[in-house]
Amino acid sequence: MASAMLSFASAAASASASLPVHENLKGKTKIGSVNFGSSVQERNPFGKTKHFGRVSMTVAVNVSRFEGITMAPPDPILGVSEAFKADTDEKKLNLGVGAYRTEELQPYVLKVVKKAENLMLERGENKEYLPIEGLAAFNKATAELLFGAENPVIKQQRVATVQGLSGTGSLRLAAALIERYFPGAKVLISSPTWGNHKNIFNDARVQWSEYRYYDPKTVGLDFDGMIADIKAAPEGSFILLHGCAHNPTGIDPTPEQWEKIADVIQEKNHIPFFDVAYQGFASGSLDADAASVRLLSARGMELLVAQSYSKNLGLYAERIGAINVVCSSADAATRVKSQLKRLARPMYSNPPVHGAKIVANIVGDPALFNEWKAEMEMMAGRIKNVRQKLYDSLSAKDKSGKDWSFILKQIGMFSFTGLSKTQSENMTKKWHVHITKDGRISVARLSSAKCEYLADAILDSYHNVGLPEIGQQ
Ligand code: PGU
């Protein structure tokens, strides 16, 4: 550690005390050196002096009060974009973060979003604060998109909806609610899951454990393991479920399996907690992708649903989403909403307005709503085409007889290839194909033109690198 010096000089005593920062951080008031009779500048040639009344403070240049803070590791998902930027190879391909690209590998702003933004500009809308719970028109639209406008939970006003900072912020708010009102309750998350789920619950100080989900032998769902683990969880646990297009595996339960999942959740008095980050993006249909949530709510269960408009409307950076809590009475929903607002207020005060107005304007205008659905179908369709092309390339090139058809069964933005960590690293180091180390490929970022190259990279990594690990049997 660099020798950090911080000096407090009393003007009256003309004395200064220098203490190493690490000692200061430990809360000690040990005085490292005391000098009399010389000016602060003379005593500490590296220091800059500011005088605040009777006490002057000298902070040395190039040293920090934050000396004790170590370097954090890069984020396993967002860090992939940083590594991609640093890669100078021409062939480089970024298949890390789940964000849609066009066939030309460019980001895509939906036409319907541009139209809604133009309307907002024409109307000259103001930038006043939103209420803590967000834009009323957005909250109404988002709950209706999720449950269906005719759903009894909506009609009976049993849903507490609060606009959140996209999917992540909405999950975090729900985690804060669990921490405050269900002390000691556990959240069960799938193994594997979106990596940030663990961070969210850790930071909210909510206990979590995993339920089995992915079966490497079949590259499919370990349904029996999932049911057994949900059954074994302490009564009244929160069960985190991906509403559709499970991230990272792309494997969803069938409608029949959802019924059984609902049975065991009900039996054990658990509370379903849905993460819906891909409504309309998985199948192209908003209703089909909300089927799991609607199925469980139709059983009269109380449940939580976090929503995101990052993918289905391409509003990634606008940070627009919501947390919905379905309660057994309108009265309970009113109280839950009041507490969600109370939790939000000291965290971020109130949410951003721009994305909320875009969503409300699109959903509230039948013509724009239809345009959105068509664009969503187009995006979902492009992903399906590229998925097929990748499968075709792999099957044509791989002479080993390995069956790659699992790729076609997966849905949503991703393909979980079963590549191990070392094999995933080979994808990046040798082929400059940047993917997460769990072997997940963001198919939404792939173009047809790059499928052959990607297939070569996958086959080389799969057949020539490392010992068989999980996912390779
Ligand atoms: N929930 C799931 C299941 C997700 O996949 C994501 C995004 C989110 C929530 C949160 O998205 P918001 O933008 O906060 O609405 N996952 C993507 C995006 C990158 C990331 O990790 O945030 C991904 O690549 O997994």
PDB file of C-alpha atoms in Angstrom, residues 197-455:
ATOM      1  CA  HIS A 197     -30.196 -12.678  -9.224  1.00  0.00           C
ATOM      2  CA  LYS A 198     -27.650 -13.783  -6.630  1.00  0.00           C
ATOM      3  CA  ASN A 199     -26.185 -10.270  -6.360  1.00  0.00           C
ATOM      4  CA  ILE A 200     -29.642  -8.767  -5.937  1.00  0.00           C
ATOM      5  CA  PHE A 201     -30.594 -11.037  -3.056  1.00  0.00           C
ATOM      6  CA  ASN A 202     -27.157 -10.847  -1.466  1.00  0.00           C
ATOM      7  CA  ASP A 203     -27.227  -7.065  -1.450  1.00  0.00           C
ATOM      8  CA  ALA A 204     -30.783  -7.031  -0.121  1.00  0.00           C
ATOM      9  CA  ARG A 205     -29.662  -9.489   2.609  1.00  0.00           C
ATOM     10  CA  VAL A 206     -32.207 -12.078   1.576  1.00  0.00           C
ATOM     11  CA  GLN A 207     -31.214 -15.712   1.922  1.00  0.00           C
ATOM     12  CA  TRP A 208     -31.351 -17.787  -1.217  1.00  0.00           C
ATOM     13  CA  SER A 209     -30.669 -21.332  -2.288  1.00  0.00           C
ATOM     14  CA  GLU A 210     -30.914 -23.144  -5.588  1.00  0.00           C
ATOM     15  CA  TYR A 211     -33.364 -25.626  -7.051  1.00  0.00           C
ATOM     16  CA  ARG A 212     -32.283 -28.022  -9.767  1.00  0.00           C
ATOM     17  CA  TYR A 213     -33.264 -26.890 -13.240  1.00  0.00           C
ATOM     18  CA  TYR A 214     -30.802 -27.821 -15.957  1.00  0.00           C
ATOM     19  CA  ASP A 215     -29.975 -31.412 -16.785  1.00  0.00           C
ATOM     20  CA  PRO A 216     -26.633 -31.592 -18.633  1.00  0.00           C
ATOM     21  CA  LYS A 217     -27.337 -35.162 -19.767  1.00  0.00           C
ATOM     22  CA  THR A 218     -30.366 -34.186 -21.799  1.00  0.00           C
ATOM     23  CA  VAL A 219     -29.428 -30.492 -22.171  1.00  0.00           C
ATOM     24  CA  GLY A 220     -33.024 -30.102 -20.996  1.00  0.00           C
ATOM     25  CA  LEU A 221     -35.083 -29.496 -17.882  1.00  0.00           C
ATOM     26  CA  ASP A 222     -34.435 -31.533 -14.729  1.00  0.00           C
ATOM     27  CA  PHE A 223     -38.117 -31.438 -13.926  1.00  0.00           C
ATOM     28  CA  ASP A 224     -38.082 -34.075 -11.177  1.00  0.00           C
ATOM     29  CA  GLY A 225     -35.151 -32.363  -9.482  1.00  0.00           C
ATOM     30  CA  MET A 226     -36.932 -29.018  -9.701  1.00  0.00           C
ATOM     31  CA  ILE A 227     -40.135 -30.372  -8.158  1.00  0.00           C
ATOM     32  CA  ALA A 228     -38.253 -32.230  -5.409  1.00  0.00           C
ATOM     33  CA  ASP A 229     -36.276 -29.123  -4.440  1.00  0.00           C
ATOM     34  CA  ILE A 230     -39.313 -26.843  -4.401  1.00  0.00           C
ATOM     35  CA  LYS A 231     -41.080 -29.431  -2.234  1.00  0.00           C
ATOM     36  CA  ALA A 232     -38.141 -29.622   0.148  1.00  0.00           C
ATOM     37  CA  ALA A 233     -37.918 -25.845   0.651  1.00  0.00           C
ATOM     38  CA  PRO A 234     -39.188 -24.440   3.970  1.00  0.00           C
ATOM     39  CA  GLU A 235     -42.902 -23.595   3.809  1.00  0.00           C
ATOM     40  CA  GLY A 236     -43.622 -20.089   2.659  1.00  0.00           C
ATOM     41  CA  SER A 237     -40.453 -19.706   0.593  1.00  0.00           C
ATOM     42  CA  PHE A 238     -40.366 -17.420  -2.424  1.00  0.00           C
ATOM     43  CA  ILE A 239     -39.819 -19.395  -5.625  1.00  0.00           C
ATOM     44  CA  LEU A 240     -38.143 -17.335  -8.316  1.00  0.00           C
ATOM     45  CA  LEU A 241     -39.368 -18.441 -11.738  1.00  0.00           C
ATOM     46  CA  HIS A 242     -38.470 -17.158 -15.183  1.00  0.00           C
ATOM     47  CA  GLY A 243     -41.844 -16.377 -16.760  1.00  0.00           C
ATOM     48  CA  CYS A 244     -40.579 -17.343 -20.207  1.00  0.00           C
ATOM     49  CA  ALA A 245     -37.304 -17.819 -22.096  1.00  0.00           C
ATOM     50  CA  HIS A 246     -35.265 -18.986 -19.123  1.00  0.00           C
ATOM     51  CA  ASN A 247     -31.900 -17.228 -18.910  1.00  0.00           C
ATOM     52  CA  PRO A 248     -29.324 -18.682 -19.524  1.00  0.00           C
ATOM     53  CA  THR A 249     -30.657 -22.088 -20.633  1.00  0.00           C
ATOM     54  CA  GLY A 250     -33.499 -21.117 -23.010  1.00  0.00           C
ATOM     55  CA  ILE A 251     -35.393 -24.115 -21.595  1.00  0.00           C
ATOM     56  CA  ASP A 252     -38.934 -23.548 -20.319  1.00  0.00           C
ATOM     57  CA  PRO A 253     -41.341 -25.963 -18.629  1.00  0.00           C
ATOM     58  CA  THR A 254     -44.267 -27.179 -20.756  1.00  0.00           C
ATOM     59  CA  PRO A 255     -47.823 -26.042 -19.863  1.00  0.00           C
ATOM     60  CA  GLU A 256     -48.384 -29.406 -18.132  1.00  0.00           C
ATOM     61  CA  GLN A 257     -45.179 -28.985 -16.152  1.00  0.00           C
ATOM     62  CA  TRP A 258     -46.245 -25.461 -15.118  1.00  0.00           C
ATOM     63  CA  GLU A 259     -49.440 -27.009 -13.688  1.00  0.00           C
ATOM     64  CA  LYS A 260     -47.356 -29.390 -11.578  1.00  0.00           C
ATOM     65  CA  ILE A 261     -45.058 -26.585 -10.473  1.00  0.00           C
ATOM     66  CA  ALA A 262     -48.171 -24.638  -9.420  1.00  0.00           C
ATOM     67  CA  ASP A 263     -49.429 -27.704  -7.490  1.00  0.00           C
ATOM     68  CA  VAL A 264     -46.300 -28.067  -5.416  1.00  0.00           C
ATOM     69  CA  ILE A 265     -46.005 -24.321  -4.784  1.00  0.00           C
ATOM     70  CA  GLN A 266     -49.585 -24.291  -3.527  1.00  0.00           C
ATOM     71  CA  GLU A 267     -49.095 -27.410  -1.431  1.00  0.00           C
ATOM     72  CA  LYS A 268     -46.132 -25.863   0.323  1.00  0.00           C
ATOM     73  CA  ASN A 269     -47.693 -22.420   0.711  1.00  0.00           C
ATOM     74  CA  HIS A 270     -44.813 -20.906  -1.201  1.00  0.00           C
ATOM     75  CA  ILE A 271     -45.013 -17.534  -2.926  1.00  0.00           C
ATOM     76  CA  PRO A 272     -44.195 -17.496  -6.652  1.00  0.00           C
ATOM     77  CA  PHE A 273     -41.888 -14.680  -7.670  1.00  0.00           C
ATOM     78  CA  PHE A 274     -41.732 -14.289 -11.453  1.00  0.00           C
ATOM     79  CA  ASP A 275     -39.005 -12.555 -13.387  1.00  0.00           C
ATOM     80  CA  VAL A 276     -40.535 -11.609 -16.747  1.00  0.00           C
ATOM     81  CA  ALA A 277     -37.777 -10.005 -18.806  1.00  0.00           C
ATOM     82  CA  TYR A 278     -38.830 -11.309 -22.217  1.00  0.00           C
ATOM     83  CA  GLN A 279     -42.607 -10.989 -22.605  1.00  0.00           C
ATOM     84  CA  GLY A 280     -43.374 -11.074 -26.321  1.00  0.00           C
ATOM     85  CA  PHE A 281     -39.752 -11.578 -27.175  1.00  0.00           C
ATOM     86  CA  ALA A 282     -39.648 -15.328 -26.666  1.00  0.00           C
ATOM     87  CA  SER A 283     -42.507 -16.453 -28.882  1.00  0.00           C
ATOM     88  CA  GLY A 284     -43.410 -13.166 -30.562  1.00  0.00           C
ATOM     89  CA  SER A 285     -46.726 -13.150 -28.630  1.00  0.00           C
ATOM     90  CA  LEU A 286     -47.269 -11.055 -25.488  1.00  0.00           C
ATOM     91  CA  ASP A 287     -50.086 -13.363 -24.352  1.00  0.00           C
ATOM     92  CA  ALA A 288     -48.286 -16.648 -24.930  1.00  0.00           C
ATOM     93  CA  ASP A 289     -45.234 -15.433 -23.022  1.00  0.00           C
ATOM     94  CA  ALA A 290     -47.382 -14.415 -20.039  1.00  0.00           C
ATOM     95  CA  ALA A 291     -49.129 -17.804 -19.842  1.00  0.00           C
ATOM     96  CA  SER A 292     -47.148 -19.073 -16.847  1.00  0.00           C
ATOM     97  CA  VAL A 293     -47.905 -15.971 -14.766  1.00  0.00           C
ATOM     98  CA  ARG A 294     -51.568 -16.076 -15.725  1.00  0.00           C
ATOM     99  CA  LEU A 295     -51.823 -19.781 -14.960  1.00  0.00           C
ATOM    100  CA  LEU A 296     -50.562 -19.329 -11.406  1.00  0.00           C
ATOM    101  CA  SER A 297     -52.573 -16.174 -10.765  1.00  0.00           C
ATOM    102  CA  ALA A 298     -55.737 -17.945 -12.027  1.00  0.00           C
ATOM    103  CA  ARG A 299     -55.305 -20.358  -9.140  1.00  0.00           C
ATOM    104  CA  GLY A 300     -55.814 -17.477  -6.742  1.00  0.00           C
ATOM    105  CA  MET A 301     -52.214 -17.434  -5.526  1.00  0.00           C
ATOM    106  CA  GLU A 302     -50.578 -14.306  -4.228  1.00  0.00           C
ATOM    107  CA  LEU A 303     -47.462 -13.672  -6.258  1.00  0.00           C
ATOM    108  CA  LEU A 304     -44.803 -11.195  -7.347  1.00  0.00           C
ATOM    109  CA  VAL A 305     -43.827 -10.321 -10.910  1.00  0.00           C
ATOM    110  CA  ALA A 306     -40.904  -8.156 -12.008  1.00  0.00           C
ATOM    111  CA  GLN A 307     -41.190  -6.848 -15.589  1.00  0.00           C
ATOM    112  CA  SER A 308     -38.701  -5.331 -17.997  1.00  0.00           C
ATOM    113  CA  TYR A 309     -39.058  -3.435 -21.281  1.00  0.00           C
ATOM    114  CA  SER A 310     -35.366  -3.669 -22.115  1.00  0.00           C
ATOM    115  CA  LYS A 311     -35.744  -6.419 -24.705  1.00  0.00           C
ATOM    116  CA  ASN A 312     -39.308  -6.422 -25.995  1.00  0.00           C
ATOM    117  CA  LEU A 313     -39.276  -2.655 -26.678  1.00  0.00           C
ATOM    118  CA  GLY A 314     -35.505  -2.311 -26.942  1.00  0.00           C
ATOM    119  CA  LEU A 315     -35.546   0.284 -24.139  1.00  0.00           C
ATOM    120  CA  TYR A 316     -32.405  -1.060 -22.447  1.00  0.00           C
ATOM    121  CA  ALA A 317     -30.906   2.226 -21.268  1.00  0.00           C
ATOM    122  CA  GLU A 318     -34.232   3.861 -20.423  1.00  0.00           C
ATOM    123  CA  ARG A 319     -34.500   1.568 -17.387  1.00  0.00           C
ATOM    124  CA  ILE A 320     -38.191   0.909 -17.578  1.00  0.00           C
ATOM    125  CA  GLY A 321     -39.986  -1.941 -15.837  1.00  0.00           C
ATOM    126  CA  ALA A 322     -42.288  -2.641 -12.920  1.00  0.00           C
ATOM    127  CA  ILE A 323     -42.878  -4.737  -9.859  1.00  0.00           C
ATOM    128  CA  ASN A 324     -46.357  -6.186  -9.467  1.00  0.00           C
ATOM    129  CA  VAL A 325     -47.575  -7.819  -6.275  1.00  0.00           C
ATOM    130  CA  VAL A 326     -50.815  -9.753  -6.601  1.00  0.00           C
ATOM    131  CA  CYS A 327     -52.596  -9.808  -3.244  1.00  0.00           C
ATOM    132  CA  SER A 328     -55.682 -11.655  -2.063  1.00  0.00           C
ATOM    133  CA  SER A 329     -57.545  -8.398  -1.440  1.00  0.00           C
ATOM    134  CA  ALA A 330     -57.583  -4.852  -2.827  1.00  0.00           C
ATOM    135  CA  ASP A 331     -56.953  -3.600   0.676  1.00  0.00           C
ATOM    136  CA  ALA A 332     -53.744  -5.649   1.028  1.00  0.00           C
ATOM    137  CA  ALA A 333     -52.614  -4.427  -2.414  1.00  0.00           C
ATOM    138  CA  THR A 334     -53.053  -0.801  -1.320  1.00  0.00           C
ATOM    139  CA  ARG A 335     -50.941  -1.396   1.762  1.00  0.00           C
ATOM    140  CA  VAL A 336     -48.254  -3.305  -0.132  1.00  0.00           C
ATOM    141  CA  LYS A 337     -48.037  -0.493  -2.671  1.00  0.00           C
ATOM    142  CA  SER A 338     -47.627   2.073   0.085  1.00  0.00           C
ATOM    143  CA  GLN A 339     -44.697   0.079   1.474  1.00  0.00           C
ATOM    144  CA  LEU A 340     -43.088  -0.394  -1.942  1.00  0.00           C
ATOM    145  CA  LYS A 341     -43.170   3.388  -2.296  1.00  0.00           C
ATOM    146  CA  ARG A 342     -41.656   3.768   1.137  1.00  0.00           C
ATOM    147  CA  LEU A 343     -38.805   1.449   0.125  1.00  0.00           C
ATOM    148  CA  ALA A 344     -38.264   3.220  -3.200  1.00  0.00           C
ATOM    149  CA  ARG A 345     -38.164   6.746  -1.799  1.00  0.00           C
ATOM    150  CA  PRO A 346     -34.783   6.566  -0.030  1.00  0.00           C
ATOM    151  CA  MET A 347     -33.268   4.355  -2.769  1.00  0.00           C
ATOM    152  CA  TYR A 348     -33.935   6.517  -5.842  1.00  0.00           C
ATOM    153  CA  SER A 349     -36.886   8.748  -4.895  1.00  0.00           C
ATOM    154  CA  ASN A 350     -38.886   8.287  -8.084  1.00  0.00           C
ATOM    155  CA  PRO A 351     -38.355   6.588 -11.429  1.00  0.00           C
ATOM    156  CA  PRO A 352     -37.422   8.078 -14.837  1.00  0.00           C
ATOM    157  CA  VAL A 353     -40.272   9.342 -17.002  1.00  0.00           C
ATOM    158  CA  HIS A 354     -39.104   8.887 -20.588  1.00  0.00           C
ATOM    159  CA  GLY A 355     -39.463   5.121 -21.003  1.00  0.00           C
ATOM    160  CA  ALA A 356     -42.686   5.103 -19.005  1.00  0.00           C
ATOM    161  CA  LYS A 357     -44.258   7.561 -21.441  1.00  0.00           C
ATOM    162  CA  ILE A 358     -43.032   5.565 -24.434  1.00  0.00           C
ATOM    163  CA  VAL A 359     -44.661   2.382 -23.125  1.00  0.00           C
ATOM    164  CA  ALA A 360     -47.882   4.158 -22.107  1.00  0.00           C
ATOM    165  CA  ASN A 361     -48.151   5.904 -25.487  1.00  0.00           C
ATOM    166  CA  ILE A 362     -47.566   2.731 -27.473  1.00  0.00           C
ATOM    167  CA  VAL A 363     -49.867   0.498 -25.477  1.00  0.00           C
ATOM    168  CA  GLY A 364     -52.536   3.200 -25.270  1.00  0.00           C
ATOM    169  CA  ASP A 365     -52.755   3.708 -29.056  1.00  0.00           C
ATOM    170  CA  PRO A 366     -54.169   0.740 -31.007  1.00  0.00           C
ATOM    171  CA  ALA A 367     -52.209   1.561 -34.176  1.00  0.00           C
ATOM    172  CA  LEU A 368     -48.890   1.911 -32.340  1.00  0.00           C
ATOM    173  CA  PHE A 369     -49.635  -1.184 -30.259  1.00  0.00           C
ATOM    174  CA  ASN A 370     -50.088  -3.222 -33.439  1.00  0.00           C
ATOM    175  CA  GLU A 371     -46.873  -1.839 -34.891  1.00  0.00           C
ATOM    176  CA  TRP A 372     -45.040  -2.864 -31.733  1.00  0.00           C
ATOM    177  CA  LYS A 373     -46.401  -6.408 -31.951  1.00  0.00           C
ATOM    178  CA  ALA A 374     -45.293  -6.643 -35.583  1.00  0.00           C
ATOM    179  CA  GLU A 375     -41.774  -5.445 -34.748  1.00  0.00           C
ATOM    180  CA  MET A 376     -41.562  -7.829 -31.823  1.00  0.00           C
ATOM    181  CA  GLU A 377     -42.551 -10.703 -34.090  1.00  0.00           C
ATOM    182  CA  MET A 378     -39.922  -9.565 -36.565  1.00  0.00           C
ATOM    183  CA  MET A 379     -37.194  -9.592 -33.879  1.00  0.00           C
ATOM    184  CA  ALA A 380     -38.302 -12.940 -32.447  1.00  0.00           C
ATOM    185  CA  GLY A 381     -38.443 -14.291 -36.025  1.00  0.00           C
ATOM    186  CA  ARG A 382     -34.913 -13.142 -36.866  1.00  0.00           C
ATOM    187  CA  ILE A 383     -33.605 -14.849 -33.732  1.00  0.00           C
ATOM    188  CA  LYS A 384     -35.377 -18.079 -34.676  1.00  0.00           C
ATOM    189  CA  ASN A 385     -33.893 -17.932 -38.189  1.00  0.00           C
ATOM    190  CA  VAL A 386     -30.386 -17.426 -36.900  1.00  0.00           C
ATOM    191  CA  ARG A 387     -30.871 -20.232 -34.396  1.00  0.00           C
ATOM    192  CA  GLN A 388     -31.866 -22.532 -37.250  1.00  0.00           C
ATOM    193  CA  LYS A 389     -28.896 -21.392 -39.350  1.00  0.00           C
ATOM    194  CA  LEU A 390     -26.511 -22.054 -36.473  1.00  0.00           C
ATOM    195  CA  TYR A 391     -27.947 -25.530 -36.015  1.00  0.00           C
ATOM    196  CA  ASP A 392     -27.676 -26.208 -39.765  1.00  0.00           C
ATOM    197  CA  SER A 393     -24.036 -25.092 -39.824  1.00  0.00           C
ATOM    198  CA  LEU A 394     -23.124 -27.178 -36.782  1.00  0.00           C
ATOM    199  CA  SER A 395     -24.870 -30.281 -38.110  1.00  0.00           C
ATOM    200  CA  ALA A 396     -23.311 -29.963 -41.562  1.00  0.00           C
ATOM    201  CA  LYS A 397     -19.775 -29.436 -40.242  1.00  0.00           C
ATOM    202  CA  ASP A 398     -19.726 -31.847 -37.290  1.00  0.00           C
ATOM    203  CA  LYS A 399     -18.812 -35.321 -38.470  1.00  0.00           C
ATOM    204  CA  SER A 400     -18.799 -36.793 -34.932  1.00  0.00           C
ATOM    205  CA  GLY A 401     -22.499 -37.596 -34.982  1.00  0.00           C
ATOM    206  CA  LYS A 402     -23.277 -35.294 -32.070  1.00  0.00           C
ATOM    207  CA  ASP A 403     -26.883 -34.179 -31.993  1.00  0.00           C
ATOM    208  CA  TRP A 404     -27.117 -30.401 -31.857  1.00  0.00           C
ATOM    209  CA  SER A 405     -30.911 -30.272 -32.080  1.00  0.00           C
ATOM    210  CA  PHE A 406     -31.180 -29.089 -28.477  1.00  0.00           C
ATOM    211  CA  ILE A 407     -30.321 -25.639 -29.853  1.00  0.00           C
ATOM    212  CA  LEU A 408     -33.591 -25.603 -31.774  1.00  0.00           C
ATOM    213  CA  LYS A 409     -35.598 -26.479 -28.685  1.00  0.00           C
ATOM    214  CA  GLN A 410     -34.273 -23.509 -26.726  1.00  0.00           C
ATOM    215  CA  ILE A 411     -36.206 -20.264 -26.891  1.00  0.00           C
ATOM    216  CA  GLY A 412     -35.504 -16.588 -26.360  1.00  0.00           C
ATOM    217  CA  MET A 413     -32.338 -14.610 -26.835  1.00  0.00           C
ATOM    218  CA  PHE A 414     -29.852 -17.229 -25.752  1.00  0.00           C
ATOM    219  CA  SER A 415     -28.479 -20.607 -26.556  1.00  0.00           C
ATOM    220  CA  PHE A 416     -26.923 -22.620 -23.769  1.00  0.00           C
ATOM    221  CA  THR A 417     -24.335 -24.635 -25.636  1.00  0.00           C
ATOM    222  CA  GLY A 418     -23.043 -26.833 -22.810  1.00  0.00           C
ATOM    223  CA  LEU A 419     -19.504 -25.541 -23.449  1.00  0.00           C
ATOM    224  CA  SER A 420     -17.378 -25.642 -20.295  1.00  0.00           C
ATOM    225  CA  LYS A 421     -15.496 -22.673 -18.858  1.00  0.00           C
ATOM    226  CA  THR A 422     -12.248 -23.658 -20.594  1.00  0.00           C
ATOM    227  CA  GLN A 423     -14.028 -24.245 -23.847  1.00  0.00           C
ATOM    228  CA  SER A 424     -15.796 -20.882 -23.541  1.00  0.00           C
ATOM    229  CA  GLU A 425     -12.429 -19.284 -22.918  1.00  0.00           C
ATOM    230  CA  ASN A 426     -11.115 -20.890 -26.093  1.00  0.00           C
ATOM    231  CA  MET A 427     -14.010 -19.316 -27.981  1.00  0.00           C
ATOM    232  CA  THR A 428     -12.738 -15.920 -26.900  1.00  0.00           C
ATOM    233  CA  LYS A 429      -8.965 -16.419 -26.868  1.00  0.00           C
ATOM    234  CA  LYS A 430      -8.619 -18.313 -30.116  1.00  0.00           C
ATOM    235  CA  TRP A 431     -11.686 -17.310 -32.111  1.00  0.00           C
ATOM    236  CA  HIS A 432     -12.421 -13.841 -30.690  1.00  0.00           C
ATOM    237  CA  VAL A 433     -16.006 -14.864 -30.084  1.00  0.00           C
ATOM    238  CA  HIS A 434     -16.932 -13.183 -26.811  1.00  0.00           C
ATOM    239  CA  ILE A 435     -19.447 -15.181 -24.761  1.00  0.00           C
ATOM    240  CA  THR A 436     -20.121 -15.637 -21.041  1.00  0.00           C
ATOM    241  CA  LYS A 437     -18.040 -18.334 -19.385  1.00  0.00           C
ATOM    242  CA  ASP A 438     -21.052 -20.539 -18.695  1.00  0.00           C
ATOM    243  CA  GLY A 439     -21.192 -21.333 -22.426  1.00  0.00           C
ATOM    244  CA  ARG A 440     -24.156 -19.047 -23.111  1.00  0.00           C
ATOM    245  CA  ILE A 441     -24.421 -17.489 -26.565  1.00  0.00           C
ATOM    246  CA  SER A 442     -26.560 -14.441 -27.196  1.00  0.00           C
ATOM    247  CA  VAL A 443     -28.202 -15.571 -30.437  1.00  0.00           C
ATOM    248  CA  ALA A 444     -30.011 -12.216 -30.612  1.00  0.00           C
ATOM    249  CA  ARG A 445     -26.636 -10.639 -31.445  1.00  0.00           C
ATOM    250  CA  LEU A 446     -25.767 -13.125 -34.172  1.00  0.00           C
ATOM    251  CA  SER A 447     -26.209 -12.618 -37.921  1.00  0.00           C
ATOM    252  CA  SER A 448     -26.769 -15.340 -40.516  1.00  0.00           C
ATOM    253  CA  ALA A 449     -23.474 -14.334 -42.131  1.00  0.00           C
ATOM    254  CA  LYS A 450     -21.545 -15.187 -38.944  1.00  0.00           C
ATOM    255  CA  CYS A 451     -23.125 -18.604 -38.339  1.00  0.00           C
ATOM    256  CA  GLU A 452     -20.490 -20.607 -40.207  1.00  0.00           C
ATOM    257  CA  TYR A 453     -17.647 -18.913 -38.347  1.00  0.00           C
ATOM    258  CA  LEU A 454     -19.413 -19.416 -35.027  1.00  0.00           C
ATOM    259  CA  ALA A 455     -20.027 -23.088 -35.816  1.00  0.00           C
TER     260      ALA A 455
END
